[in-house]
Amino acid sequence: MTLQLKNVTKRFGKNVAVNNLSLEIPNNEMFGFLGGNGAGKTTTFRMILGLLEKSAGEITWNGEKIDYQTSSIIGYLPEERGLYPKLKVQEQIIYLARLRGMGKKDAVNELEKWLERFKVPEYVDKKVEELSKGNQQKIQFISAIIHKPKLLILDEPFSGLDPINVEMLKEAVIDLKNAGTSIVFSSHRMEHVEELCEHLCILQKGNPVVQGSLRDIKRSFGKKNLIIHAEFPLDFLANYRGVVKHKQTRNGAILQITSEDVSQEIFQELQGKGFVRKFELEEPSLNDIFIEKVGASYE
């Protein structure tokens, strides 16, 4: 089961929201979509779901077009949440589950299981409007996955959640992936994509600027980060050969360097100057790559 996008384009009048996007999203994997506001992430999701007509290109799931016949195998958590505020949680979830072909009894059992897991079993008979924003989000998440979809699309699933609930939802998403669901998600938070995704695509103004496996993307970036904690000033390294960026920290400095060899030269340079508490070479972060490719920090 693979989701494929071939030369997908979406125009709104003269404005091109998504431009010639081709992607293959592997089965049983989490695929990350990154990009600033207006980059085309949500538009892409809506085209995958058939909520928006594409201007050109082809989208297939397992080689077949996605339409109303396949909607029962897809789950979608939209960025702008859309539950009925006056309905009780159970009424709402059962209604949505039955739309996707589930029997009432199965839906009730699944709902109870998920409410228990999310530590909110008492919400079953509460109206949605009585719940906090974070708990509404848990209910919205349950509505997206209650029918055990094969393909799950999550648009900013962790936004507005406190750290404990982020972890709870993250574990649920990982379990779904391990049980065989293919998951595509967008996030503002680089560290979530870095932690959860093996493959990703960075969109800028509808164009894919980086795509592929996270490991390959980091490797091809070339630059490394060097973290030094020292008991003496490190500002002399700002103009050192091979140092691209120099950021002073409370304990020393973080440098972006062009290669591992530069780190060895800097290591030699530090000898005899004083006490070095930490000297650590790290892969570039996704944030570093994003800033370089898109030209702005993304928070």
PDB file of N, CA, C and O in Angstrom, residues 42 49 58 90 115 135 170 181 190 213 227 258 260 290:
ATOM      1  N   THR A  42      -1.491  22.023   3.525  1.00  0.00           N
ATOM      2  CA  THR A  42      -2.909  21.689   3.707  1.00  0.00           C
ATOM      3  C   THR A  42      -3.599  21.500   2.357  1.00  0.00           C
ATOM      4  O   THR A  42      -4.432  20.608   2.198  1.00  0.00           O
ATOM      5  N   LEU A  49      -7.167  13.837  -0.247  1.00  0.00           N
ATOM      6  CA  LEU A  49      -8.464  13.373   0.252  1.00  0.00           C
ATOM      7  C   LEU A  49      -9.596  13.547  -0.753  1.00  0.00           C
ATOM      8  O   LEU A  49     -10.706  13.075  -0.534  1.00  0.00           O
ATOM      9  N   GLU A  58      -1.569  13.361 -10.791  1.00  0.00           N
ATOM     10  CA  GLU A  58      -2.263  12.134 -10.441  1.00  0.00           C
ATOM     11  C   GLU A  58      -1.954  11.754  -8.988  1.00  0.00           C
ATOM     12  O   GLU A  58      -0.808  11.858  -8.553  1.00  0.00           O
ATOM     13  N   GLN A  90     -19.768  10.736  22.861  1.00  0.00           N
ATOM     14  CA  GLN A  90     -20.115   9.412  22.331  1.00  0.00           C
ATOM     15  C   GLN A  90     -21.013   9.517  21.098  1.00  0.00           C
ATOM     16  O   GLN A  90     -20.786   8.834  20.099  1.00  0.00           O
ATOM     17  N   LEU A 115     -10.600   6.373  25.037  1.00  0.00           N
ATOM     18  CA  LEU A 115     -10.796   7.324  26.153  1.00  0.00           C
ATOM     19  C   LEU A 115     -10.009   6.863  27.370  1.00  0.00           C
ATOM     20  O   LEU A 115      -9.416   7.668  28.096  1.00  0.00           O
ATOM     21  N   ASN A 135      -8.240  18.552  25.347  1.00  0.00           N
ATOM     22  CA  ASN A 135      -9.067  17.346  25.382  1.00  0.00           C
ATOM     23  C   ASN A 135      -9.989  17.251  24.168  1.00  0.00           C
ATOM     24  O   ASN A 135     -10.286  16.158  23.698  1.00  0.00           O
ATOM     25  N   LYS A 170       1.781  11.227  20.633  1.00  0.00           N
ATOM     26  CA  LYS A 170       2.919  10.716  19.869  1.00  0.00           C
ATOM     27  C   LYS A 170       3.009   9.194  19.985  1.00  0.00           C
ATOM     28  O   LYS A 170       3.194   8.483  18.996  1.00  0.00           O
ATOM     29  N   THR A 181      -0.424   1.216   9.845  1.00  0.00           N
ATOM     30  CA  THR A 181      -1.017   2.402   9.208  1.00  0.00           C
ATOM     31  C   THR A 181       0.084   3.271   8.588  1.00  0.00           C
ATOM     32  O   THR A 181       1.102   3.510   9.225  1.00  0.00           O
ATOM     33  N   MET A 190      10.053  21.088  14.253  1.00  0.00           N
ATOM     34  CA  MET A 190      11.088  20.302  13.587  1.00  0.00           C
ATOM     35  C   MET A 190      11.425  19.032  14.363  1.00  0.00           C
ATOM     36  O   MET A 190      11.624  17.985  13.792  1.00  0.00           O
ATOM     37  N   SER A 213      14.959  10.723   2.225  1.00  0.00           N
ATOM     38  CA  SER A 213      15.085  10.162   3.569  1.00  0.00           C
ATOM     39  C   SER A 213      15.868  11.142   4.446  1.00  0.00           C
ATOM     40  O   SER A 213      16.788  11.816   3.971  1.00  0.00           O
ATOM     41  N   ILE A 227      29.708  21.569  19.275  1.00  0.00           N
ATOM     42  CA  ILE A 227      29.355  22.207  20.553  1.00  0.00           C
ATOM     43  C   ILE A 227      30.574  22.160  21.468  1.00  0.00           C
ATOM     44  O   ILE A 227      31.147  21.091  21.709  1.00  0.00           O
ATOM     45  N   THR A 258      32.191  23.235   8.116  1.00  0.00           N
ATOM     46  CA  THR A 258      32.007  22.663   6.775  1.00  0.00           C
ATOM     47  C   THR A 258      32.301  21.164   6.712  1.00  0.00           C
ATOM     48  O   THR A 258      31.795  20.477   5.840  1.00  0.00           O
ATOM     49  N   GLU A 260      34.053  17.395   9.039  1.00  0.00           N
ATOM     50  CA  GLU A 260      34.595  16.802  10.276  1.00  0.00           C
ATOM     51  C   GLU A 260      36.066  17.179  10.476  1.00  0.00           C
ATOM     52  O   GLU A 260      36.530  17.319  11.601  1.00  0.00           O
ATOM     53  N   PHE A 290      16.443  23.493   7.268  1.00  0.00           N
ATOM     54  CA  PHE A 290      15.279  24.287   6.875  1.00  0.00           C
ATOM     55  C   PHE A 290      15.668  25.749   6.670  1.00  0.00           C
ATOM     56  O   PHE A 290      15.316  26.371   5.670  1.00  0.00           O
TER      57      PHE A 290
END
